[in-house]
XYZ file of C-alpha atoms in Angstrom:
458
model
C 34.278 -2.720 14.487
C 33.561 -5.076 11.586
C 33.999 -4.685 7.854
C 31.913 -6.370 5.201
C 32.734 -6.190 1.411
C 29.880 -5.016 -0.673
C 29.747 -6.641 -4.093
C 26.665 -7.221 -6.155
C 24.447 -4.762 -4.330
C 26.986 -1.966 -5.057
C 24.766 -1.069 -7.965
C 22.557 0.876 -5.548
C 25.396 2.810 -3.946
C 25.340 6.019 -5.966
C 21.766 5.771 -7.373
C 19.810 8.880 -6.436
C 16.525 6.940 -6.055
C 16.916 4.057 -3.636
C 14.589 4.926 -0.674
C 12.388 2.289 0.712
C 9.625 3.411 2.951
C 7.409 1.451 5.408
C 4.775 3.233 7.563
C 2.366 1.963 10.144
C 0.042 3.646 12.637
C 0.283 2.638 16.329
C -2.827 3.138 18.405
C -1.073 4.251 21.477
C 0.457 7.536 22.892
C 4.134 7.891 21.861
C 6.785 7.220 24.435
C 10.223 8.501 23.354
C 12.138 6.611 25.988
C 10.434 3.435 25.027
C 11.138 3.943 21.344
C 14.849 4.773 21.968
C 15.289 1.646 23.968
C 13.629 -0.488 21.238
C 15.865 1.011 18.629
C 18.984 0.352 20.578
C 17.974 -3.377 20.976
C 17.171 -3.438 17.275
C 20.814 -2.590 16.560
C 21.924 -5.651 18.457
C 19.530 -7.828 16.599
C 20.573 -6.319 13.183
C 24.286 -5.205 13.553
C 24.332 -3.999 9.939
C 22.045 -1.142 10.854
C 24.981 0.521 12.433
C 26.921 0.526 9.207
C 28.300 3.408 7.214
C 30.032 2.846 3.895
C 33.702 3.333 2.956
C 35.147 3.350 -0.579
C 38.818 2.673 -1.567
C 40.754 3.888 -4.577
C 39.839 0.695 -6.555
C 36.085 1.496 -6.370
C 35.667 -1.232 -3.833
C 33.229 -0.349 -1.004
C 32.627 -1.880 2.383
C 30.188 -1.796 5.263
C 31.949 -0.516 8.436
C 29.924 -1.351 11.594
C 30.171 0.901 14.570
C 28.265 -0.357 17.716
C 28.485 3.144 19.258
C 26.193 4.557 16.663
C 22.433 5.095 17.345
C 19.478 5.586 15.055
C 18.364 9.247 15.389
C 14.571 9.893 15.534
C 12.981 12.649 13.631
C 9.927 13.813 15.688
C 7.010 15.672 14.221
C 3.729 16.757 15.825
C 0.777 15.915 13.511
C -2.828 17.073 13.583
C -4.222 15.006 10.655
C -4.062 11.422 9.630
C -2.326 12.164 6.398
C 0.415 14.329 7.808
C 2.800 11.412 7.387
C 2.626 11.800 3.664
C 4.264 15.258 3.855
C 7.051 13.803 6.051
C 7.718 10.949 3.671
C 7.667 13.332 0.673
C 10.269 15.541 2.230
C 12.352 12.474 3.272
C 12.520 11.254 -0.362
C 14.194 14.615 -1.164
C 17.043 13.959 1.426
C 19.999 11.996 0.171
C 21.796 9.184 2.209
C 25.418 10.349 2.545
C 26.728 6.985 3.372
C 30.250 7.904 4.322
C 28.709 9.417 7.410
C 25.065 8.600 7.609
C 23.469 5.313 8.604
C 21.461 3.661 5.875
C 18.110 3.754 7.865
C 16.014 6.561 9.220
C 13.133 6.656 11.698
C 10.416 9.303 11.733
C 7.617 9.730 14.261
C 4.497 11.696 13.551
C 2.692 12.106 16.912
C -1.009 12.784 17.185
C -1.408 12.667 21.006
C -3.398 9.383 21.225
C -1.690 7.631 18.267
C 1.500 7.994 16.244
C 2.892 6.997 12.859
C 6.047 5.066 12.775
C 8.047 5.618 9.486
C 11.198 3.694 8.584
C 13.221 4.626 5.572
C 16.031 2.307 4.403
C 18.437 2.714 1.618
C 18.305 -0.149 -0.897
C 22.045 -0.738 -0.445
C 21.357 -1.952 3.110
C 18.553 -4.350 2.185
C 15.486 -5.114 0.086
C 11.883 -4.639 0.838
C 11.594 -7.711 2.900
C 14.629 -6.621 4.905
C 12.702 -3.400 5.783
C 9.610 -5.456 6.675
C 11.635 -7.745 8.981
C 13.290 -4.812 10.649
C 9.986 -3.047 11.228
C 8.425 -6.278 12.602
C 11.285 -6.821 14.940
C 11.002 -3.343 16.194
C 7.375 -3.757 16.963
C 8.147 -7.044 18.929
C 10.684 -5.193 21.008
C 8.567 -2.075 21.480
C 5.442 -3.817 22.540
C 6.744 -6.950 24.324
C 10.380 -6.060 25.151
C 11.261 -9.267 23.201
C 14.852 -10.595 23.349
C 15.258 -11.649 19.733
C 18.302 -13.591 18.399
C 20.905 -11.801 16.339
C 19.946 -12.047 12.614
C 22.651 -11.697 9.964
C 22.754 -12.471 6.327
C 25.966 -12.488 4.501
C 25.898 -10.074 1.441
C 24.942 -12.075 -1.698
C 27.844 -13.327 -3.880
C 27.801 -14.547 -7.424
C 28.852 -17.935 -6.252
C 25.617 -18.280 -4.153
C 23.693 -18.429 -7.475
C 22.768 -21.689 -9.257
C 25.521 -22.580 -11.724
C 22.888 -23.457 -14.439
C 21.597 -19.853 -14.339
C 24.889 -18.448 -15.557
C 24.974 -15.893 -18.326
C 25.904 -17.134 -21.826
C 29.395 -16.786 -23.200
C 28.550 -13.836 -25.502
C 26.825 -11.789 -22.738
C 29.754 -12.399 -20.292
C 32.140 -11.374 -23.106
C 30.283 -8.050 -23.681
C 30.173 -7.334 -19.949
C 33.942 -8.035 -19.665
C 34.408 -5.399 -22.502
C 32.305 -2.910 -20.565
C 34.440 -3.604 -17.382
C 37.567 -2.893 -19.462
C 36.179 0.413 -20.667
C 35.181 1.522 -17.164
C 38.428 0.305 -15.496
C 40.282 2.970 -17.521
C 38.294 5.741 -15.966
C 39.231 5.236 -12.233
C 36.675 7.995 -11.293
C 35.683 8.076 -7.597
C 32.725 10.164 -6.616
C 32.596 11.563 -3.085
C 29.520 12.075 -0.843
C 29.823 15.820 -1.765
C 29.692 14.989 -5.385
C 26.744 12.710 -4.798
C 24.806 15.439 -2.951
C 25.268 17.831 -5.827
C 24.105 15.152 -8.249
C 21.195 14.205 -6.066
C 19.901 17.699 -5.988
C 20.108 18.086 -9.864
C 18.251 14.770 -10.027
C 15.484 16.122 -7.715
C 14.951 19.072 -9.926
C 13.403 16.899 -12.651
C 12.435 13.800 -10.719
C 10.538 14.843 -7.596
C 8.256 11.959 -6.531
C 4.842 11.769 -5.190
C 2.539 8.902 -4.382
C -1.202 7.885 -4.193
C -2.321 5.360 -1.605
C -5.373 3.042 -1.869
C -6.816 0.266 0.194
C -8.629 -2.998 -0.879
C -11.481 -3.760 1.380
C -10.929 -6.990 3.470
C -14.135 -8.573 2.076
C -12.995 -7.881 -1.463
C -9.580 -9.229 -0.739
C -10.994 -12.530 0.728
C -13.064 -12.884 -2.423
C -9.938 -12.244 -4.602
C -8.120 -15.026 -2.817
C -11.039 -17.368 -3.461
C -11.010 -16.301 -7.189
C -7.251 -16.826 -7.342
C -7.702 -20.352 -6.037
C -10.595 -20.952 -8.337
C -8.612 -19.924 -11.456
C -5.328 -21.427 -10.316
C -3.577 -17.997 -10.420
C -1.798 -15.731 -7.844
C -2.989 -12.587 -6.284
C 0.019 -10.873 -7.901
C -1.130 -11.935 -11.391
C -4.604 -10.482 -10.689
C -3.081 -7.218 -9.471
C -0.843 -7.019 -12.507
C -3.718 -7.563 -14.866
C -5.995 -4.910 -13.246
C -3.212 -2.372 -13.076
C -2.201 -3.125 -16.723
C -5.666 -2.593 -17.905
C -6.147 0.769 -16.123
C -2.724 2.086 -17.261
C -3.373 1.187 -20.988
C -6.770 2.892 -20.608
C -5.304 6.068 -19.232
C -3.868 9.145 -20.853
C -0.290 8.237 -19.959
C -0.265 5.238 -22.192
C 0.305 5.395 -25.961
C 0.763 1.648 -26.793
C -0.745 -1.645 -25.785
C 2.402 -3.441 -24.839
C 3.832 -2.534 -21.554
C 7.046 -3.423 -19.725
C 6.088 -4.928 -16.421
C 8.935 -5.380 -13.937
C 7.972 -7.921 -11.251
C 10.270 -7.935 -8.156
C 11.028 -11.376 -6.887
C 12.358 -12.986 -3.650
C 15.564 -15.096 -3.984
C 15.583 -16.187 -0.345
C 13.222 -19.024 -0.951
C 15.161 -20.264 -3.961
C 18.581 -20.049 -2.291
C 17.878 -21.060 1.280
C 15.799 -24.003 2.696
C 15.114 -22.083 5.874
C 15.860 -18.430 5.141
C 16.740 -16.149 8.107
C 14.641 -13.098 8.457
C 17.644 -10.807 8.327
C 18.863 -7.790 6.384
C 20.287 -8.257 2.883
C 19.749 -7.758 -0.756
C 18.106 -11.006 -1.945
C 15.776 -9.291 -4.477
C 15.743 -9.809 -8.220
C 13.227 -9.197 -10.908
C 11.778 -10.309 -14.190
C 10.653 -7.960 -16.927
C 8.057 -9.371 -19.383
C 6.332 -7.346 -21.991
C 2.577 -7.625 -21.331
C -0.636 -6.473 -22.872
C -4.359 -6.535 -22.064
C -6.506 -8.208 -24.757
C -9.646 -6.309 -25.050
C -11.455 -9.061 -26.971
C -11.124 -11.391 -23.862
C -12.700 -11.078 -20.462
C -10.769 -10.100 -17.399
C -10.131 -13.655 -16.048
C -8.970 -14.869 -19.402
C -6.457 -12.024 -19.381
C -5.440 -12.954 -15.884
C -4.689 -16.506 -16.974
C -2.623 -15.411 -20.063
C -0.649 -12.916 -17.945
C -0.178 -15.436 -15.202
C 1.273 -17.956 -17.700
C 3.818 -15.495 -19.066
C 5.003 -14.352 -15.650
C 5.278 -17.931 -14.289
C 7.211 -18.990 -17.327
C 9.948 -16.493 -16.455
C 9.655 -17.102 -12.672
C 10.165 -20.883 -13.337
C 13.206 -20.341 -15.667
C 16.481 -20.113 -13.756
C 18.037 -18.110 -16.510
C 15.274 -15.500 -16.386
C 14.886 -15.509 -12.595
C 18.623 -15.009 -11.791
C 19.531 -13.093 -14.924
C 19.797 -9.576 -13.195
C 21.698 -10.941 -10.267
C 24.122 -12.918 -12.539
C 24.663 -9.636 -14.396
C 25.528 -7.828 -11.219
C 27.827 -10.721 -10.326
C 29.911 -10.325 -13.552
C 29.820 -6.599 -14.293
C 31.928 -4.163 -12.359
C 29.004 -2.527 -10.569
C 30.932 0.676 -9.967
C 30.085 1.238 -13.665
C 26.634 2.380 -12.470
C 28.259 5.255 -10.509
C 29.350 6.655 -13.914
C 25.978 5.963 -15.452
C 24.197 7.869 -12.589
C 26.561 10.834 -12.643
C 26.624 11.171 -16.353
C 22.804 11.236 -16.387
C 22.126 13.626 -13.548
C 25.364 15.780 -13.236
C 27.941 17.533 -15.332
C 30.188 14.353 -15.454
C 30.883 13.320 -19.081
C 32.769 10.256 -20.326
C 33.041 8.668 -23.825
C 33.527 5.295 -22.249
C 30.348 5.681 -20.080
C 28.416 6.819 -23.157
C 29.556 3.417 -24.774
C 28.422 1.547 -21.676
C 25.127 3.265 -21.629
C 24.441 2.433 -25.301
C 25.181 -1.294 -24.802
C 23.092 -1.451 -21.492
C 20.355 0.758 -22.860
C 20.571 2.601 -19.544
C 18.360 5.533 -18.953
C 15.746 4.515 -21.484
C 12.186 4.969 -20.131
C 9.620 2.522 -21.258
C 5.857 2.660 -20.784
C 4.862 0.150 -18.086
C 4.882 -0.494 -14.251
C 7.178 -1.917 -11.636
C 5.421 -3.918 -9.063
C 6.986 -4.862 -5.675
C 4.724 -6.965 -3.475
C 5.913 -7.786 0.148
C 3.320 -10.472 0.500
C 0.991 -11.125 3.448
C 2.162 -10.235 7.005
C -0.052 -11.711 9.726
C -0.297 -9.902 13.060
C -0.609 -12.165 16.272
C -4.266 -11.577 17.304
C -3.233 -12.384 20.918
C -0.491 -9.666 21.018
C -0.295 -5.944 21.152
C 0.645 -5.931 17.557
C -2.999 -5.568 16.694
C -2.560 -1.946 17.866
C -0.792 -1.245 14.582
C -2.863 -0.406 11.513
C -2.744 1.225 8.082
C 0.551 -0.174 6.773
C 1.910 1.429 3.590
C 4.877 0.275 1.588
C 6.747 2.593 -0.903
C 9.582 0.974 -2.851
C 12.213 2.959 -4.750
C 11.016 4.477 -7.938
C 12.000 2.642 -11.113
C 14.376 4.192 -13.507
C 13.047 2.340 -16.537
C 9.230 2.550 -16.300
C 6.738 5.227 -15.488
C 4.894 3.894 -12.361
C 6.206 1.983 -9.316
C 3.669 -0.011 -7.291
C 4.266 -0.970 -3.641
C 1.967 -3.659 -2.168
C 1.698 -4.809 1.435
C -1.021 -7.025 2.940
C -1.371 -6.979 6.791
C -3.823 -9.542 8.099
C -6.836 -8.892 5.823
C -6.050 -5.560 4.507
C -4.111 -4.819 1.275
C -2.616 -1.453 0.615
C -1.381 -0.290 -2.816
C 0.888 2.656 -3.298
C 1.559 4.162 -6.684
C 4.772 6.128 -6.868
C 5.455 8.466 -9.835
C 7.436 11.393 -11.113
C 5.347 14.571 -10.472
C 7.357 16.467 -12.947
C 5.814 14.215 -15.583
C 2.307 13.297 -14.314
C -0.243 14.910 -12.091
C -1.738 13.432 -8.988
C -5.296 13.380 -10.469
C -4.191 11.149 -13.278
C -2.265 8.671 -11.145
C -4.891 8.641 -8.391
C -7.564 7.946 -11.043
C -5.505 4.806 -12.314
C -5.219 3.639 -8.704
C -8.911 4.186 -7.821
C -10.134 2.572 -10.991
C -7.893 -0.382 -10.407
C -9.399 -0.825 -6.915
C -12.935 -0.453 -8.434
C -12.106 -3.061 -11.032
C -10.833 -5.536 -8.567
C -13.975 -4.939 -6.484
C -16.227 -5.811 -9.459
C -14.335 -8.926 -10.550
C -14.090 -10.164 -6.974
C -17.864 -10.790 -6.987
C -18.613 -14.457 -7.306
C -21.334 -16.950 -6.666
C -18.791 -19.727 -6.136
C -17.524 -19.747 -2.499
C -14.225 -21.518 -2.968
C -12.238 -22.303 0.164
C -9.432 -19.729 0.843
C -6.120 -21.114 0.007
C -3.973 -19.960 2.971
C -0.847 -21.633 1.764
C -0.902 -19.927 -1.663
C -1.485 -16.453 -0.039
C 1.440 -16.883 2.385
C 3.770 -17.953 -0.391
C 3.000 -14.838 -2.326
C 6.163 -13.190 -1.128
C 7.774 -11.198 -3.791
C 9.585 -8.028 -2.979
């Protein structure tokens, strides 16, 4: 049995909305023994999958591995292609009780000659790329009985971050004051407390999602356009989504908060291991669509604003530096005071300073990048990938993007207590229609493969 301290990613521990979902459809009949064997081998490759979480009286939490644990499979018989959506929606309503539960789940929706493989991971265990790497390794083991090397990433520490990205003195002083306020509380919440809070959260924050796919021909043309205009696919997606959101009934102002998830692995490691860990961060520019300019002029303007923050170490690592300085158990109190009967004057002060719980108009986009299947392997028997990141607590719509070979899937996740499916689906379908129109070009630029593969944000 091994113990790993959890530091910066502790912010996710008692959050009621940290489910990451990845689904693919396998064009083979389901074999339970084969699946069980692959999951057992997967635990050897990624030992942290066997972890539960323990908390001490000082709010410190730890991963505790137990090699005797196994990943249970939830098995469903499906009759329609979309049955997996009902399974995922129900899974989003089930909390991870991490003192006893593993932080990953597997669901199978069997349709006789094919089946859906759904993996659901808690954000405390890893980020979106962690889930993708885990899913990919499972497929390699399942199809080819591959003997993969063990892959372990140490939990991210503040000392891992660049020194010149540190928070300024005033910000650090404010955070130390917040830590002092919270340290006087010494409130520990149990799994039982969390389960009660989670259910109250679900009463007003039940999530649903809409899924859309960009045609491979359109996607190829968009890559050509991105190369032609010297922008990224992500900037094109952000611009199209921003336009449709601001044109919709859910928007009341032109300026929108756009949270762009980023991947710190490439910044911190020269040759990053495809292991499990939280190496995600984000930037949060305020963006608007200028109706007096054409689409590609807007893309360039938005691209410049996004890249400016991505290229600034202070902006790029700001959130992670904050998590490295703040006592992240503060967020336990923030979650419980928001969604349960827990009340605290000190937590109210913390909330006011951090502006926690304030919902802005905008979107949160998490793009896993492009995942290429080996054309000479059985992995080509997997299709229709869908990625759903955790819903944002600060903006209205969360967008999950995954590109497998030449097919891009967009998933829009939203609070169905606030918005109806028809409105969100119209935003999604209008975005895809817009991307289809702007992809048309007489200039046949060469596809920039290097650029598309580096588009790995999470």
